GROMACS .gro file of N, CA and C in nm:
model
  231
    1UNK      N    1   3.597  -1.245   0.236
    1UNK     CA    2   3.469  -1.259   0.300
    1UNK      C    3   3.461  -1.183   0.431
    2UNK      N    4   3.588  -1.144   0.493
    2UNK     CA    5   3.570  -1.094   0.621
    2UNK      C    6   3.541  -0.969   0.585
    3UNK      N    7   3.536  -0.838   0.478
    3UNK     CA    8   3.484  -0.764   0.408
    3UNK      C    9   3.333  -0.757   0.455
    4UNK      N   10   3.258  -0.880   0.411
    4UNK     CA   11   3.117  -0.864   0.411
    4UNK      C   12   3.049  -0.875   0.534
    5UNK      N   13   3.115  -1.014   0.621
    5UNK     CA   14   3.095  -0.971   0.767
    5UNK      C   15   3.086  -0.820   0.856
    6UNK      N   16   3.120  -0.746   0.795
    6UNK     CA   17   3.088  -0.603   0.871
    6UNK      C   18   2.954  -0.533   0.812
    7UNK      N   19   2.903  -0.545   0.714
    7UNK     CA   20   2.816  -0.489   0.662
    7UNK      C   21   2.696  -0.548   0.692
    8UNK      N   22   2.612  -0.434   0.787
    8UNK     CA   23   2.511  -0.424   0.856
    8UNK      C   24   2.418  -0.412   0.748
    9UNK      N   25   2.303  -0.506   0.732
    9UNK     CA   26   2.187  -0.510   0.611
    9UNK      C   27   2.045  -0.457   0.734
   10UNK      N   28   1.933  -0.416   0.721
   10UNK     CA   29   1.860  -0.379   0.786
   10UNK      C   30   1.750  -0.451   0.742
   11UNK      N   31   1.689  -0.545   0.796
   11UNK     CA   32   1.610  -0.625   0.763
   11UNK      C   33   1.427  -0.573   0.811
   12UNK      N   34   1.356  -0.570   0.748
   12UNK     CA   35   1.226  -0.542   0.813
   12UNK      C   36   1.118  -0.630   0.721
   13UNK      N   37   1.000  -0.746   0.797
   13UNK     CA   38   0.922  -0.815   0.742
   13UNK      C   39   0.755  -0.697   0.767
   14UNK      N   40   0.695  -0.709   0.621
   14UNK     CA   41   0.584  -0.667   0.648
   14UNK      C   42   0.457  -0.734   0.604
   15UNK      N   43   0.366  -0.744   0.740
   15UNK     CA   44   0.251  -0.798   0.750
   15UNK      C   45   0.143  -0.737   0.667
   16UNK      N   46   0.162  -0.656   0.646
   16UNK     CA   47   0.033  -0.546   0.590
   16UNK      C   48   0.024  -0.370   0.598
   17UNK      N   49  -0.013  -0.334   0.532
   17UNK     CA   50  -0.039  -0.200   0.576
   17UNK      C   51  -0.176  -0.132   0.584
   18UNK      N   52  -0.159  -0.014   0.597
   18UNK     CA   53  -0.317   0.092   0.600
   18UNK      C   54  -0.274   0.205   0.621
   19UNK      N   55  -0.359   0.273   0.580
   19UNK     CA   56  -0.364   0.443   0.570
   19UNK      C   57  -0.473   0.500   0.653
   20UNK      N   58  -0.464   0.574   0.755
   20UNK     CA   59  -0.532   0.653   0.845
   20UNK      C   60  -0.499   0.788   0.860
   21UNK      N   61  -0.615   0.823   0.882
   21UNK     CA   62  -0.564   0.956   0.957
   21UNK      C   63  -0.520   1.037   1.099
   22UNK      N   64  -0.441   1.068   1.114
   22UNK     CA   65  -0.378   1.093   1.212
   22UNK      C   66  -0.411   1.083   1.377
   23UNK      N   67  -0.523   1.166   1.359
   23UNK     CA   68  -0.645   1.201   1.446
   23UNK      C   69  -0.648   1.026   1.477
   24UNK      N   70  -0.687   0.931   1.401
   24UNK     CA   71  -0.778   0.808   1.418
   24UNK      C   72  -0.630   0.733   1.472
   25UNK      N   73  -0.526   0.793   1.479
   25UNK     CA   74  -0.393   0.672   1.522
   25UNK      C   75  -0.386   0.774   1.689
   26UNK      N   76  -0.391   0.864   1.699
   26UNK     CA   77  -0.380   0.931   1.790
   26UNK      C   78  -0.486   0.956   1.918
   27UNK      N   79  -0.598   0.862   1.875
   27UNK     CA   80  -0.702   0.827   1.964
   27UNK      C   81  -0.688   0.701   2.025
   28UNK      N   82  -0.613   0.631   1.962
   28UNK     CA   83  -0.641   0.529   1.984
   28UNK      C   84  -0.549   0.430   2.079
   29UNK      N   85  -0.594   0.338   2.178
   29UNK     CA   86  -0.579   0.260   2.301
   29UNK      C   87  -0.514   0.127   2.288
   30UNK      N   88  -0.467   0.058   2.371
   30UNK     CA   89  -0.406  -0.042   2.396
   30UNK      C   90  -0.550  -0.121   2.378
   31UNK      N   91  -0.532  -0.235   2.276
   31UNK     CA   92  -0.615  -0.307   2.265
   31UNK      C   93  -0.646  -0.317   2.118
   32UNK      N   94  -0.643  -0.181   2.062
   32UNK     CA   95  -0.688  -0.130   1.905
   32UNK      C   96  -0.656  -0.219   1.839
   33UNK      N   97  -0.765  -0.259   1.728
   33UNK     CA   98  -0.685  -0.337   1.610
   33UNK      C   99  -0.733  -0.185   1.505
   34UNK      N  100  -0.619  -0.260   1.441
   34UNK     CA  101  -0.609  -0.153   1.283
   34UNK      C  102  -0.613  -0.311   1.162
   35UNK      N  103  -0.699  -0.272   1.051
   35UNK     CA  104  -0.726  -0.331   0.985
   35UNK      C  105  -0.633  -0.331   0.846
   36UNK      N  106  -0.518  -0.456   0.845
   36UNK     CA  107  -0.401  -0.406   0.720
   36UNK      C  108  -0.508  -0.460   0.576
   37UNK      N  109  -0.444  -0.452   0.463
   37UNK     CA  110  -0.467  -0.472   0.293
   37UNK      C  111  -0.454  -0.591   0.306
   38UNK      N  112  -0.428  -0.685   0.378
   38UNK     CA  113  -0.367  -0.825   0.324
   38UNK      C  114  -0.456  -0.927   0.383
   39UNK      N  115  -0.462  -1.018   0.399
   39UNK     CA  116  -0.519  -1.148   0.473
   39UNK      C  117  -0.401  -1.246   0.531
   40UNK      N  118  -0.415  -1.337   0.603
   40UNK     CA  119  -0.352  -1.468   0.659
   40UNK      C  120  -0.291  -1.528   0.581
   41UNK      N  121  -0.379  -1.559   0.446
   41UNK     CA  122  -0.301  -1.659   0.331
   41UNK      C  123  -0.189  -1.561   0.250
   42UNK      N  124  -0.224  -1.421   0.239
   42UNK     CA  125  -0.132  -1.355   0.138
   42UNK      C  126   0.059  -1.370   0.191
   43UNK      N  127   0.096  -1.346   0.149
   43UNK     CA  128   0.301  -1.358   0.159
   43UNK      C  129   0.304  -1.245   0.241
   44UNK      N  130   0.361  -1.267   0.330
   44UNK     CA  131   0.480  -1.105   0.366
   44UNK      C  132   0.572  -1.035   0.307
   45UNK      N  133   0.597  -0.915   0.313
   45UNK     CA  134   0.728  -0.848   0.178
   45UNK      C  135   0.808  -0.852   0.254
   46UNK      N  136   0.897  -0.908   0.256
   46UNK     CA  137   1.068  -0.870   0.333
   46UNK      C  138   1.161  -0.804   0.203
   47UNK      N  139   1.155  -0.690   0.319
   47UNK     CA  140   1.254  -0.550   0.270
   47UNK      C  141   1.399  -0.618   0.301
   48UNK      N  142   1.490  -0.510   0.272
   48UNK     CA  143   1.637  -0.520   0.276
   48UNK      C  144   1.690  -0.366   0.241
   49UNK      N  145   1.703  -0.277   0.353
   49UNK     CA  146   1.701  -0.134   0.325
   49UNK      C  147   1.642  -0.077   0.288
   50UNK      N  148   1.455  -0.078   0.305
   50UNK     CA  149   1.395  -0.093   0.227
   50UNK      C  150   1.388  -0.097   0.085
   51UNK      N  151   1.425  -0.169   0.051
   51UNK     CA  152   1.408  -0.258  -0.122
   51UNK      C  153   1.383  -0.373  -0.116
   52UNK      N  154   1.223  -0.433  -0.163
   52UNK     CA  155   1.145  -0.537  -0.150
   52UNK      C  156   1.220  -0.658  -0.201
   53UNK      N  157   1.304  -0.736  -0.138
   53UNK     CA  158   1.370  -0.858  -0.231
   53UNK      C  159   1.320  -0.982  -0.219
   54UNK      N  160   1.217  -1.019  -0.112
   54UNK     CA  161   1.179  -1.189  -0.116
   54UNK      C  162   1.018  -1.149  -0.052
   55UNK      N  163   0.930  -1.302  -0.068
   55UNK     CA  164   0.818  -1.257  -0.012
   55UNK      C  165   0.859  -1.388   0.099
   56UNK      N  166   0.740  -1.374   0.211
   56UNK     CA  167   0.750  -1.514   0.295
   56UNK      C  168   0.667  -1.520   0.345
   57UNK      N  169   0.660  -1.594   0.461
   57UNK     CA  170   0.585  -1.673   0.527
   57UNK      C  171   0.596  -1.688   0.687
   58UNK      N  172   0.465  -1.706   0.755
   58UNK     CA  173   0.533  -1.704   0.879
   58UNK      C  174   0.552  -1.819   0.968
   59UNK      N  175   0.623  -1.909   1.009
   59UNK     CA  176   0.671  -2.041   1.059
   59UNK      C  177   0.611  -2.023   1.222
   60UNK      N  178   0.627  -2.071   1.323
   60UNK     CA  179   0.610  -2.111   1.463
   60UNK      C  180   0.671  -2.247   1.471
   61UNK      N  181   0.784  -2.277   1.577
   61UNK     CA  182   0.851  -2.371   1.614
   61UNK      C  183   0.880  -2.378   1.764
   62UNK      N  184   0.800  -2.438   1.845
   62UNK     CA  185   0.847  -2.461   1.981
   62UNK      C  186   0.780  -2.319   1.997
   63UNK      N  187   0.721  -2.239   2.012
   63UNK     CA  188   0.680  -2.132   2.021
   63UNK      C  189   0.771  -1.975   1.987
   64UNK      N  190   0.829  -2.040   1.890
   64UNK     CA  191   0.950  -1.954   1.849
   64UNK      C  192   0.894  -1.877   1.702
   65UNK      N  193   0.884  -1.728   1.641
   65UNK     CA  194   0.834  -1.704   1.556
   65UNK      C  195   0.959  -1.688   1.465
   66UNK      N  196   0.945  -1.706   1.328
   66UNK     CA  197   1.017  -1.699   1.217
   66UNK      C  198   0.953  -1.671   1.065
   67UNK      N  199   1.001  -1.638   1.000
   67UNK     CA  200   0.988  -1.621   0.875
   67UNK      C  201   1.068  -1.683   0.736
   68UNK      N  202   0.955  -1.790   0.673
   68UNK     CA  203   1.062  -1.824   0.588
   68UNK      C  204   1.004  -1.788   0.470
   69UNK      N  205   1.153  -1.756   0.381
   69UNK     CA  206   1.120  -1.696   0.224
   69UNK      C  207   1.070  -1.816   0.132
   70UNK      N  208   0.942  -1.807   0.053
   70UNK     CA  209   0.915  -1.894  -0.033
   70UNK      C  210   0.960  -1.833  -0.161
   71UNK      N  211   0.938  -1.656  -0.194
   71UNK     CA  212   1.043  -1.666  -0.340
   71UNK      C  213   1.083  -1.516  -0.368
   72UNK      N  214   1.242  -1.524  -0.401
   72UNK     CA  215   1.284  -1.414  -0.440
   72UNK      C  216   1.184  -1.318  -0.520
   73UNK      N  217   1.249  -1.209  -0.533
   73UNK     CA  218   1.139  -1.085  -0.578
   73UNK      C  219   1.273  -1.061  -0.714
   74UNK      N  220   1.243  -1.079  -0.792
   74UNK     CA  221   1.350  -1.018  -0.913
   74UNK      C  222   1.301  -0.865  -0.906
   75UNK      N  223   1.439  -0.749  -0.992
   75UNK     CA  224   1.442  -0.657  -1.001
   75UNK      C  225   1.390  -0.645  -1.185
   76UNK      N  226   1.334  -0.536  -1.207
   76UNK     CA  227   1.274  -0.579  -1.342
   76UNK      C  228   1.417  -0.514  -1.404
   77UNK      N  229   1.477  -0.561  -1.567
   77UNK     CA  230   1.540  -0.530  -1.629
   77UNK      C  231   1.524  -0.384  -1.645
   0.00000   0.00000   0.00000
């Protein structure tokens, strides 16, 4: 097990995305909202090098933010 302890996994949770054009990211100010594909109720994708393996959710505790997985993502056969 002390093997796996060294191996750095790269974790990244995503809220949503969008597609713009360059020009429209490059104008734009502190304050901007950008409008993602998803809503409040939809899951988050949590990557793993990017490769999509669980979806989740987002928790608040004591004002502490977290993410918990409600369900693995299988790989298709």
């Amino acid at each position: 097990m002390s093997t796996l302890d060294q191996i750095e996994v790269d974790i990244t949770v995503e809220l949503g995305s969008a597609i713009m054009p360059i020009h429209h990211l490059l104008r734009m100010g502190r304050g901007a909202i950008i409008e993602l594909d998803s809503t409040e109720k939809d899951p988050m994708r949590i990557y793993a090098n990017n490769t999509l393996i669980a979806l989740g959710e987002v928790k608040v505790e004591d004002g502490q933010l977290s993410v918990a997985v409600i369900e693995k993502v299988r790989k298709p056969v």
